[in-house]
Amino acid sequence: MALYSEKVMDHFRNPRNVGTMENPSGVGEVGNAKCGDIMRIYLKIDNDIIQDVKFETFGCGSAIASSSMATELIKGKPVSQALELTNQAVVEALDGLPAQKIHCSVLAEEAIKLALKDYYDKNGLDYDHSQFPDCENCAHCHAH
Amino acid sequence: MQIYADNAATTRLSDTALNAMLPYLQGEYGNPSSLHSVGQRAQEALTDARTRIAARLGCEPMEVIFTAGGSEADNQAIRSVAAWGKKKGKTHIISTAFEHHAVLHTLEALEKEGFSVTLLDVHEDGMVSASQVEEAITPETCLVTVMYANNEIGTVQPIAEIGEVCRRHGVFFHTDAVQAVGHLPVNVKEQNIDLLSLSGHKFHGPKGIGVLYARRGVPIFPLIHGGAQERGRRGGTENIPAIVGMAAALDEACDHLEEDTQKLTALRDRLIAGLSRIPHSVLNGNREHRVPGTVNFCFEGIEGESLLLLLDDKGVCASSGSACTSGSLDPSHVLLAIGRPHEIAHGSLRLSLSPDTTEEEVDYMIEAVTDVVAYLRSISPVWRNLEAGIQEFIIK
């Protein structure tokens, strides 16, 4: 069996929403180059809806595919729904990830959460801090 | 199109080796330990293969022990001398930080059993020196084990000089020559080598077969206890087809060594020149002291696994030292040992050529790598930061 599902390979080879964004409503970045993966998510939010999303990823095939899939899952959705995106949803939508690659989906979830947090902070909106990840160290994600 | 550029991982079985093996996979299935004629024909094949391999290594046939591969040979070499050392109160072993895991993990196991291990620092060009070895030798040292050529970056170590130092200090010297035999001239006597490991499938022989050369007088203990095969040094019925195939492959490799080296060196240098044109890339390992076919580069701002997958889509089979391909959090210990920081080591690529490789394939690989690196950089937040001057380039 191949390392990755066809879905993963499709999103890796043809990533959706890849790129950058002028004047984003929020930006989130997780990971560090030392660990071998970094994701950056840009959000354009209007009327509480995610109108557009872009990502840039430094990382392995599953990191790129997870970013691509995660952006697809939140595009056009209300902010409240995007906040509920879990890494499991990303994994399922990709038809699974190898056990040692699950952390890539966690990074995708957390990058989106941090971009939303950035949006809240920029706009002075109140939020529940416990909903957001602690990205101080790699072990946090890689422990998954 | 498929270009196989992962010959340091394994090689295509040569037709010569295959044809040599076929009779022993078919009609000649005897056990060399049997006294009847079917068995004795297998015994003759075994003796013939042993004699030919010994001639290529510059040793006596009885100094050749067949094993199931390079890893077993490494384990047995180190464990044997360690067992002897323990009896003599010599429990110090010297090696290097960039050995193959068959050596490093055996040494880790011995550390748990009370041995002390010195791992020599590797210079940033991928070399260790005989003087480093000499400085590390103590009265307790029983063994020095230094690889002949590194499997990831291809640098060739000053084996004869290290062997001379060991001889002078009365310390046994082992070299993991898995990446060297069949690719570089090897002579165990001239190079003062006491123990040497080799593996058949690295020079177009079959998998699952290797040799431990042990100079007469070096204490050798079996890892596999069983029958009297290999003079009691390795139990188990000999893998005659593989042994015969390995001997044929080695003969072929050594017969063509000069022309293959010439051809491969030209291709390798063309590849190095082409990949060096990629901005913020760096060759890993000394430019001169390297095996003819191995090229290893780091590209800043990208990660190796995605590079490999996209190269595979373009028909290029390569390998990388990124953490994602190693199955651990850390990238290649070899690249870390030569001082590459983690973020650079993640973006490594090894291309290892064979005499089958053509100039057109090299040019295609240069183009494919250039394109894939540029694409991955275009979607990399690290590259964006580097270009924007937010982060400083590590590879200038």
Coordinates of C-alpha atoms in Angstrom, one line a residue:
Chain A
M1 CA 0.0 0.0 0.0
A2 CA 1.2 3.5 -0.7
L3 CA 2.1 5.8 2.1
Y4 CA -0.7 8.2 1.4
S5 CA -4.3 7.9 0.3
E6 CA -5.3 9.1 -3.2
K7 CA -7.0 12.1 -1.5
V8 CA -3.9 13.1 0.3
M9 CA -1.8 12.8 -2.9
D10 CA -4.4 14.8 -4.8
H11 CA -4.4 17.7 -2.3
F12 CA -0.6 17.5 -2.1
R13 CA -0.1 17.6 -5.9
N14 CA -2.9 20.1 -6.5
P15 CA -3.2 22.1 -3.3
R16 CA -6.3 24.3 -3.0
N17 CA -6.1 27.8 -1.8
V18 CA -2.4 28.0 -1.8
G19 CA -0.8 31.4 -1.7
T20 CA -0.8 34.6 0.2
M21 CA -3.3 37.5 0.8
E22 CA -3.4 41.3 0.8
N23 CA -4.8 42.8 4.0
P24 CA -6.0 39.6 5.6
S25 CA -8.5 39.7 8.4
G26 CA -6.4 37.3 10.4
V27 CA -3.2 35.3 10.0
G28 CA -2.2 32.2 12.0
E29 CA 1.2 30.4 11.9
V30 CA 2.1 27.2 13.7
G31 CA 5.1 24.8 13.8
N32 CA 8.8 25.6 13.4
A33 CA 11.4 24.9 10.8
K34 CA 13.4 22.9 13.3
C35 CA 10.7 20.3 13.5
G36 CA 10.2 20.3 9.7
D37 CA 6.8 21.9 9.3
I38 CA 5.3 25.4 9.4
M39 CA 1.9 26.4 8.3
R40 CA 0.6 29.9 7.8
I41 CA -3.1 30.5 7.2
Y42 CA -4.6 33.8 5.9
L43 CA -8.3 34.6 6.4
K44 CA -10.6 37.1 4.8
I45 CA -13.6 37.5 7.0
D46 CA -16.7 39.5 6.1
N47 CA -20.1 39.5 7.8
D48 CA -18.8 36.7 10.0
I49 CA -18.2 34.5 7.0
I50 CA -14.9 33.2 5.8
Q51 CA -15.0 34.7 2.4
D52 CA -11.5 33.6 1.4
V53 CA -8.6 31.6 2.8
K54 CA -5.0 31.0 1.7
F55 CA -2.2 29.0 3.0
E56 CA 1.5 28.6 2.8
T57 CA 3.2 25.4 4.1
F58 CA 6.8 24.3 4.6
G59 CA 6.6 20.6 5.3
C60 CA 6.0 17.1 4.1
G61 CA 3.3 15.8 1.7
S62 CA 0.7 15.3 4.5
A63 CA 1.4 18.8 5.9
I64 CA 0.7 20.4 2.5
A65 CA -2.4 18.1 2.0
S66 CA -3.7 18.8 5.5
S67 CA -3.4 22.6 5.0
S68 CA -5.2 22.3 1.6
M69 CA -8.0 20.2 3.0
A70 CA -8.4 22.3 6.1
T71 CA -8.8 25.5 4.0
E72 CA -11.4 23.8 1.9
L73 CA -13.4 22.7 4.9
I74 CA -13.7 26.3 6.3
K75 CA -14.0 28.3 3.1
G76 CA -17.4 30.1 2.9
K77 CA -18.3 28.9 6.4
P78 CA -19.3 31.1 9.4
V79 CA -16.5 31.9 11.8
S80 CA -18.3 29.8 14.5
Q81 CA -18.2 26.7 12.3
A82 CA -14.5 27.3 11.4
L83 CA -13.7 27.4 15.1
E84 CA -15.2 23.9 15.5
L85 CA -13.0 22.4 12.8
T86 CA -11.1 19.4 14.3
N87 CA -8.0 17.7 13.1
Q88 CA -10.1 14.5 13.0
A89 CA -12.4 16.1 10.4
V90 CA -9.3 16.9 8.3
V91 CA -8.0 13.4 8.6
E92 CA -11.4 11.9 7.7
A93 CA -11.8 14.2 4.7
L94 CA -8.3 13.1 3.5
D95 CA -9.4 9.4 3.8
G96 CA -6.9 8.9 6.7
L97 CA -3.3 9.8 7.4
P98 CA -0.5 7.5 8.6
A99 CA -0.2 7.4 12.4
Q100 CA 3.1 9.3 12.4
K101 CA 1.5 12.1 10.3
I102 CA -1.5 12.8 12.4
H103 CA 0.3 15.8 13.9
C104 CA 0.1 17.5 10.4
S105 CA -3.7 17.6 10.8
V106 CA -3.3 19.0 14.3
L107 CA -1.1 21.8 12.9
A108 CA -3.8 22.6 10.3
E109 CA -6.5 22.8 12.9
E110 CA -4.3 25.0 15.1
A111 CA -3.2 27.3 12.3
I112 CA -6.8 28.1 11.6
K113 CA -7.6 28.6 15.2
L114 CA -4.7 31.0 15.5
A115 CA -5.8 32.9 12.4
L116 CA -9.3 33.3 13.9
K117 CA -7.7 34.4 17.2
D118 CA -5.7 37.0 15.3
Y119 CA -9.0 38.2 13.7
Y120 CA -10.7 38.5 17.1
D121 CA -7.7 40.3 18.6
K122 CA -7.4 42.7 15.6
N123 CA -11.1 43.6 15.9
G124 CA -11.2 43.8 19.7
L125 CA -13.7 40.9 19.8
D126 CA -14.1 39.0 23.1
Y127 CA -13.5 35.2 23.0
D128 CA -12.8 32.2 25.2
H129 CA -9.0 31.9 25.5
S130 CA -9.2 28.2 26.4
Q131 CA -10.4 27.5 22.9
F132 CA -7.0 28.3 21.4
P133 CA -3.9 26.2 21.3
D134 CA -0.7 26.8 23.1
C135 CA 2.0 26.9 20.5
E136 CA 5.0 27.3 22.6
N137 CA 6.6 24.0 21.7
C138 CA 6.6 21.3 19.0
A139 CA 6.0 18.5 21.4
H140 CA 2.4 19.9 21.8
C141 CA 1.6 18.9 18.2
H142 CA 4.0 16.0 17.8
A143 CA 2.6 14.3 20.9
H144 CA -0.6 13.6 18.9
Chain B
M1 CA 10.1 7.6 -17.7
Q2 CA 11.7 6.3 -14.5
I3 CA 15.2 7.3 -13.4
Y4 CA 16.5 5.2 -10.5
A5 CA 18.8 7.5 -8.5
D6 CA 18.8 5.7 -5.2
N7 CA 21.7 3.3 -5.7
A8 CA 23.1 3.9 -2.2
A9 CA 19.8 2.4 -0.9
T10 CA 20.0 -0.6 -3.2
T11 CA 21.0 -1.5 -6.7
R12 CA 19.5 -3.4 -9.6
L13 CA 20.6 -7.1 -9.7
S14 CA 23.0 -7.4 -12.6
D15 CA 22.3 -9.9 -15.3
T16 CA 25.7 -11.5 -14.6
A17 CA 24.7 -12.0 -11.0
L18 CA 21.3 -13.3 -11.8
N19 CA 22.6 -15.8 -14.4
A20 CA 25.2 -17.0 -11.9
M21 CA 22.5 -17.5 -9.3
L22 CA 19.9 -19.3 -11.5
P23 CA 21.4 -22.8 -11.4
Y24 CA 21.5 -22.6 -7.6
L25 CA 17.9 -21.6 -7.5
Q26 CA 17.0 -24.5 -9.8
G27 CA 18.8 -27.8 -10.2
E28 CA 21.7 -27.2 -7.9
Y29 CA 19.9 -27.0 -4.6
G30 CA 22.3 -29.0 -2.5
N31 CA 23.3 -28.2 1.1
P32 CA 27.1 -27.7 1.2
S33 CA 27.2 -29.7 4.5
S34 CA 25.9 -32.8 2.8
L35 CA 28.5 -35.5 1.9
H36 CA 26.8 -36.6 -1.3
S37 CA 27.6 -35.3 -4.7
V38 CA 24.6 -32.8 -4.9
G39 CA 25.8 -31.3 -1.6
Q40 CA 29.4 -31.3 -2.7
R41 CA 28.7 -29.4 -5.8
A42 CA 27.1 -26.7 -3.6
Q43 CA 30.2 -26.9 -1.5
E44 CA 32.4 -26.3 -4.5
A45 CA 30.3 -23.3 -5.5
L46 CA 30.7 -21.9 -1.9
T47 CA 34.4 -22.4 -1.9
D48 CA 34.8 -20.8 -5.3
A49 CA 32.7 -17.8 -4.3
R50 CA 34.7 -17.4 -1.1
T51 CA 38.0 -17.6 -2.9
R52 CA 37.0 -15.0 -5.5
I53 CA 35.6 -12.6 -2.9
A54 CA 38.8 -13.0 -0.8
A55 CA 40.9 -12.2 -3.8
R56 CA 39.0 -9.0 -4.4
L57 CA 39.4 -8.0 -0.8
G58 CA 43.1 -9.0 -0.7
C59 CA 42.6 -11.6 2.1
E60 CA 42.6 -15.3 2.7
P61 CA 39.4 -17.3 1.9
M62 CA 39.2 -18.5 5.5
E63 CA 39.0 -14.8 6.6
V64 CA 35.7 -14.4 4.7
I65 CA 32.5 -15.1 6.8
F66 CA 29.2 -15.0 5.0
T67 CA 26.4 -13.2 6.8
A68 CA 22.9 -12.2 5.9
G69 CA 24.0 -8.6 5.1
G70 CA 26.0 -5.6 6.1
S71 CA 24.1 -5.0 9.3
E72 CA 24.7 -8.5 10.6
A73 CA 28.4 -8.1 9.7
D74 CA 28.6 -4.8 11.6
N75 CA 26.9 -6.3 14.7
Q76 CA 29.1 -9.4 14.7
A77 CA 32.4 -7.4 14.2
I78 CA 31.7 -5.0 17.0
R79 CA 30.1 -7.6 19.4
S80 CA 33.0 -10.0 18.8
V81 CA 35.8 -7.6 19.7
A82 CA 33.7 -6.2 22.6
A83 CA 33.3 -9.7 24.1
W84 CA 37.1 -10.1 23.8
G85 CA 37.7 -6.7 25.2
K86 CA 35.5 -7.3 28.2
K87 CA 37.6 -10.4 29.1
K88 CA 40.7 -8.3 28.9
G89 CA 39.3 -5.3 30.8
K90 CA 39.3 -3.2 27.6
T91 CA 35.8 -1.7 27.4
H92 CA 36.3 1.5 25.4
I93 CA 35.3 1.7 21.8
I94 CA 35.9 4.6 19.4
S95 CA 33.6 5.4 16.5
T96 CA 32.1 8.4 14.7
A97 CA 28.9 10.4 15.0
F98 CA 27.9 9.6 11.4
E99 CA 28.1 5.8 11.3
H100 CA 25.3 3.7 10.0
H101 CA 22.7 2.8 12.6
A102 CA 23.8 -0.9 12.4
V103 CA 27.0 0.4 14.1
L104 CA 25.6 3.2 16.3
H105 CA 22.7 1.1 17.7
T106 CA 25.1 -1.8 18.5
L107 CA 27.3 0.7 20.3
E108 CA 24.3 2.1 22.2
A109 CA 23.5 -1.5 23.3
L110 CA 27.0 -2.0 24.4
E111 CA 27.0 1.2 26.4
K112 CA 24.1 -0.2 28.4
E113 CA 26.2 -3.2 29.0
G114 CA 28.9 -1.1 30.6
F115 CA 31.1 -0.1 27.6
S116 CA 32.2 3.4 27.2
V117 CA 32.0 4.8 23.6
T118 CA 33.7 7.8 22.1
L119 CA 31.9 9.1 19.0
L120 CA 34.4 11.3 17.1
D121 CA 33.1 14.6 15.8
V122 CA 32.8 14.7 12.1
H123 CA 34.3 17.8 10.3
E124 CA 31.8 19.9 8.5
D125 CA 33.1 18.5 5.2
G126 CA 32.1 15.0 6.3
M127 CA 35.6 13.7 7.2
V128 CA 37.3 12.3 10.2
S129 CA 41.1 12.1 10.5
A130 CA 43.5 9.5 11.7
S131 CA 44.9 12.0 14.3
Q132 CA 41.4 12.4 15.8
V133 CA 41.3 8.6 16.2
E134 CA 44.8 8.5 17.7
E135 CA 44.0 11.2 20.3
A136 CA 40.9 9.3 21.4
I137 CA 42.8 5.9 22.0
T138 CA 43.3 5.0 25.6
P139 CA 44.8 1.9 27.2
E140 CA 41.2 0.6 27.6
T141 CA 40.4 0.9 23.9
C142 CA 39.6 -2.4 22.3
L143 CA 38.1 -1.3 19.0
V144 CA 38.0 1.5 16.5
T145 CA 35.1 1.4 14.0
V146 CA 35.0 4.0 11.2
M147 CA 32.9 3.7 8.1
Y148 CA 34.8 3.6 4.8
A149 CA 32.3 5.7 2.9
N150 CA 29.3 7.5 4.4
N151 CA 26.0 6.1 3.1
E152 CA 24.2 9.5 3.0
I153 CA 26.8 12.0 1.9
G154 CA 29.3 9.7 0.3
T155 CA 32.5 11.0 1.8
V156 CA 35.4 8.6 1.9
Q157 CA 37.5 8.3 5.0
P158 CA 41.3 7.9 5.3
I159 CA 40.9 4.2 6.1
A160 CA 44.5 3.1 5.6
E161 CA 45.8 5.9 7.9
I162 CA 43.3 5.1 10.6
G163 CA 44.2 1.4 10.2
E164 CA 47.9 2.3 10.6
V165 CA 47.2 4.2 13.8
C166 CA 45.2 1.3 15.2
R167 CA 47.8 -1.2 14.3
R168 CA 50.5 0.9 16.0
H169 CA 48.4 1.1 19.2
G170 CA 47.4 -2.5 19.2
V171 CA 43.7 -1.7 18.8
F172 CA 41.4 -3.7 16.5
F173 CA 40.1 -1.7 13.5
H174 CA 36.7 -2.4 11.9
T175 CA 35.3 -0.5 8.9
D176 CA 31.7 -0.6 7.6
A177 CA 32.6 -0.7 3.9
V178 CA 29.1 -1.3 2.6
Q179 CA 29.2 1.8 0.4
A180 CA 32.7 1.3 -0.7
V181 CA 33.2 -2.3 -1.8
G182 CA 32.6 -2.6 -5.5
H183 CA 32.9 1.2 -5.9
L184 CA 36.4 2.0 -4.6
P185 CA 39.6 0.0 -4.6
V186 CA 39.7 -2.0 -1.3
N187 CA 42.6 -4.0 0.0
V188 CA 42.4 -5.1 3.6
K189 CA 46.0 -6.0 4.0
E190 CA 47.4 -2.8 2.5
Q191 CA 44.9 -0.7 4.4
N192 CA 45.5 -2.2 7.8
I193 CA 41.9 -3.4 8.2
D194 CA 41.2 -6.0 10.8
L195 CA 37.5 -6.3 10.2
L196 CA 35.3 -5.2 7.3
S197 CA 31.6 -5.4 6.5
L198 CA 30.1 -5.5 3.1
S199 CA 26.7 -6.0 1.6
G200 CA 25.9 -7.7 -1.8
H201 CA 23.0 -5.6 -2.9
K202 CA 25.0 -2.3 -2.9
F203 CA 27.0 -3.4 -5.9
H204 CA 24.3 -5.1 -8.0
G205 CA 24.3 -8.4 -6.2
P206 CA 21.3 -9.9 -4.4
K207 CA 19.8 -8.7 -1.1
G208 CA 20.1 -10.6 2.2
I209 CA 23.8 -11.5 1.8
G210 CA 26.9 -9.9 3.1
V211 CA 30.4 -10.6 4.3
L212 CA 32.3 -10.0 7.5
Y213 CA 36.0 -10.1 6.7
A214 CA 37.9 -10.9 9.9
R215 CA 41.7 -11.0 9.8
R216 CA 43.1 -14.3 11.1
G217 CA 43.8 -13.8 14.8
V218 CA 40.9 -11.4 15.4
P219 CA 38.5 -12.9 18.0
I220 CA 35.2 -13.7 16.3
F221 CA 32.2 -15.1 18.1
P222 CA 28.9 -16.2 16.5
L223 CA 25.8 -14.1 16.7
I224 CA 23.8 -17.0 15.3
H225 CA 24.6 -20.3 17.1
G226 CA 24.0 -23.5 15.1
G227 CA 26.0 -25.7 12.9
A228 CA 29.7 -25.7 12.0
Q229 CA 29.2 -23.5 9.0
E230 CA 31.7 -20.7 8.5
R231 CA 34.1 -22.5 10.8
G232 CA 31.6 -22.2 13.7
R233 CA 31.4 -18.4 13.3
R234 CA 28.0 -18.2 11.7
G235 CA 25.4 -21.0 12.1
G236 CA 22.8 -21.8 9.4
T237 CA 22.8 -23.4 6.0
E238 CA 24.6 -21.1 3.6
N239 CA 22.6 -19.1 1.1
I240 CA 24.3 -20.5 -1.9
P241 CA 22.4 -18.7 -4.7
A242 CA 23.0 -15.3 -3.0
I243 CA 26.6 -16.0 -2.2
V244 CA 27.3 -17.1 -5.8
G245 CA 25.4 -14.0 -7.0
M246 CA 27.3 -11.7 -4.8
A247 CA 30.7 -13.1 -5.9
A248 CA 29.7 -12.7 -9.5
A249 CA 28.5 -9.1 -8.9
L250 CA 31.7 -8.2 -7.1
D251 CA 33.9 -9.6 -9.8
E252 CA 31.9 -7.7 -12.4
A253 CA 32.1 -4.4 -10.3
C254 CA 35.8 -4.8 -9.7
D255 CA 36.5 -5.7 -13.4
H256 CA 34.8 -2.5 -14.4
L257 CA 35.9 -0.3 -11.5
E258 CA 38.1 2.0 -13.4
E259 CA 35.8 2.7 -16.3
D260 CA 32.7 2.9 -14.1
T261 CA 34.5 5.3 -11.8
Q262 CA 35.5 7.5 -14.7
K263 CA 32.0 7.5 -16.1
L264 CA 30.3 8.0 -12.7
T265 CA 32.6 10.8 -11.6
A266 CA 31.8 12.8 -14.7
L267 CA 28.1 12.3 -14.3
R268 CA 28.3 13.1 -10.6
D269 CA 30.2 16.3 -11.2
R270 CA 27.8 17.3 -13.9
L271 CA 25.0 16.8 -11.4
I272 CA 26.8 18.7 -8.7
A273 CA 27.4 21.6 -11.0
G274 CA 23.8 21.6 -12.1
L275 CA 22.3 21.5 -8.6
S276 CA 24.8 24.1 -7.4
R277 CA 23.1 26.6 -9.7
I278 CA 19.9 26.4 -7.6
P279 CA 20.1 29.5 -5.3
H280 CA 20.7 28.8 -1.6
S281 CA 21.7 25.2 -2.1
V282 CA 24.8 23.5 -0.7
L283 CA 26.6 20.2 -1.4
N284 CA 27.0 18.1 1.7
G285 CA 30.4 16.5 2.1
N286 CA 33.8 17.0 0.8
R287 CA 34.0 17.8 -2.9
E288 CA 36.9 15.5 -3.7
H289 CA 36.9 12.6 -1.2
R290 CA 33.6 11.0 -2.2
V291 CA 32.3 7.9 -3.8
P292 CA 31.9 8.2 -7.5
G293 CA 28.1 8.1 -7.6
T294 CA 26.7 9.9 -4.6
V295 CA 25.5 13.5 -4.4
N296 CA 23.8 15.0 -1.4
F297 CA 22.4 18.6 -1.3
C298 CA 20.5 20.8 1.1
F299 CA 18.0 23.3 -0.3
E300 CA 17.0 26.1 2.1
G301 CA 13.3 26.8 2.7
I302 CA 11.8 23.4 1.7
E303 CA 11.2 20.0 3.3
G304 CA 12.6 16.8 1.8
E305 CA 9.7 14.5 1.8
S306 CA 7.5 16.7 -0.4
L307 CA 10.6 17.1 -2.6
L308 CA 10.9 13.3 -2.9
L309 CA 7.2 12.8 -3.7
L310 CA 7.1 15.4 -6.4
L311 CA 10.4 14.1 -7.9
D312 CA 8.8 10.6 -7.9
D313 CA 5.8 12.1 -9.8
K314 CA 8.4 13.2 -12.4
G315 CA 9.9 9.8 -12.5
V316 CA 13.0 10.4 -10.3
C317 CA 13.6 7.9 -7.4
A318 CA 15.7 9.6 -4.8
S319 CA 16.0 9.8 -1.0
S320 CA 16.2 12.4 1.7
G321 CA 17.4 12.9 5.3
S322 CA 14.3 14.8 6.4
A323 CA 12.6 13.8 9.6
C324 CA 9.5 12.9 7.7
T325 CA 11.3 10.2 5.8
S326 CA 13.2 8.9 8.8
G327 CA 10.1 8.3 10.9
S328 CA 11.4 10.4 13.8
L329 CA 11.3 14.1 14.8
D330 CA 14.9 14.6 14.0
P331 CA 16.4 14.8 10.6
S332 CA 19.4 12.7 9.5
H333 CA 22.0 12.2 12.2
V334 CA 24.6 12.4 9.4
L335 CA 23.6 15.9 8.4
L336 CA 23.4 17.0 12.0
A337 CA 26.9 15.5 12.6
I338 CA 28.4 17.7 9.9
G339 CA 26.8 20.7 11.5
R340 CA 23.8 21.3 9.3
P341 CA 21.1 22.9 11.5
H342 CA 17.8 21.1 11.7
E343 CA 15.9 23.4 9.4
I344 CA 18.5 22.9 6.7
A345 CA 18.8 19.1 7.2
H346 CA 15.1 18.7 6.6
G347 CA 15.6 20.0 3.1
S348 CA 18.1 17.4 2.0
L349 CA 18.2 15.3 -1.1
R350 CA 20.4 12.3 -2.0
L351 CA 20.8 11.2 -5.6
S352 CA 23.0 8.1 -6.0
L353 CA 23.9 7.1 -9.5
S354 CA 24.9 3.8 -11.1
P355 CA 26.8 2.9 -14.2
D356 CA 23.3 2.5 -15.9
T357 CA 22.7 6.3 -15.4
T358 CA 23.0 8.4 -18.6
E359 CA 24.0 12.0 -19.2
E360 CA 20.4 12.7 -20.4
E361 CA 19.1 11.4 -17.1
V362 CA 21.4 13.6 -15.1
D363 CA 20.2 16.6 -17.1
Y364 CA 16.6 15.7 -16.6
M365 CA 17.2 15.3 -12.9
I366 CA 18.8 18.7 -12.7
E367 CA 15.8 20.2 -14.4
A368 CA 13.3 18.3 -12.3
V369 CA 15.0 19.2 -9.0
T370 CA 15.3 22.8 -10.0
D371 CA 11.6 23.0 -10.9
V372 CA 10.4 21.2 -7.8
V373 CA 12.5 23.2 -5.4
A374 CA 11.3 26.4 -7.0
Y375 CA 7.7 25.3 -6.7
L376 CA 8.0 24.2 -3.0
R377 CA 9.7 27.5 -2.2
S378 CA 6.8 29.3 -3.8
I379 CA 4.4 27.8 -1.3
S380 CA 6.7 27.9 1.7
P381 CA 6.3 30.5 4.5
V382 CA 9.9 30.0 5.4
W383 CA 11.0 30.9 1.9
R384 CA 8.7 34.0 2.0
N385 CA 10.4 35.1 5.3
L386 CA 13.8 34.5 3.9
E387 CA 13.1 36.5 0.7
A388 CA 11.5 39.3 2.7
G389 CA 14.6 39.5 4.9
I390 CA 12.5 38.7 8.0
Q391 CA 14.8 35.7 8.5
E392 CA 18.4 35.4 7.4
F393 CA 19.5 32.8 4.9
I394 CA 21.6 30.0 6.5
I395 CA 22.9 28.8 3.1
K396 CA 24.2 31.9 1.4

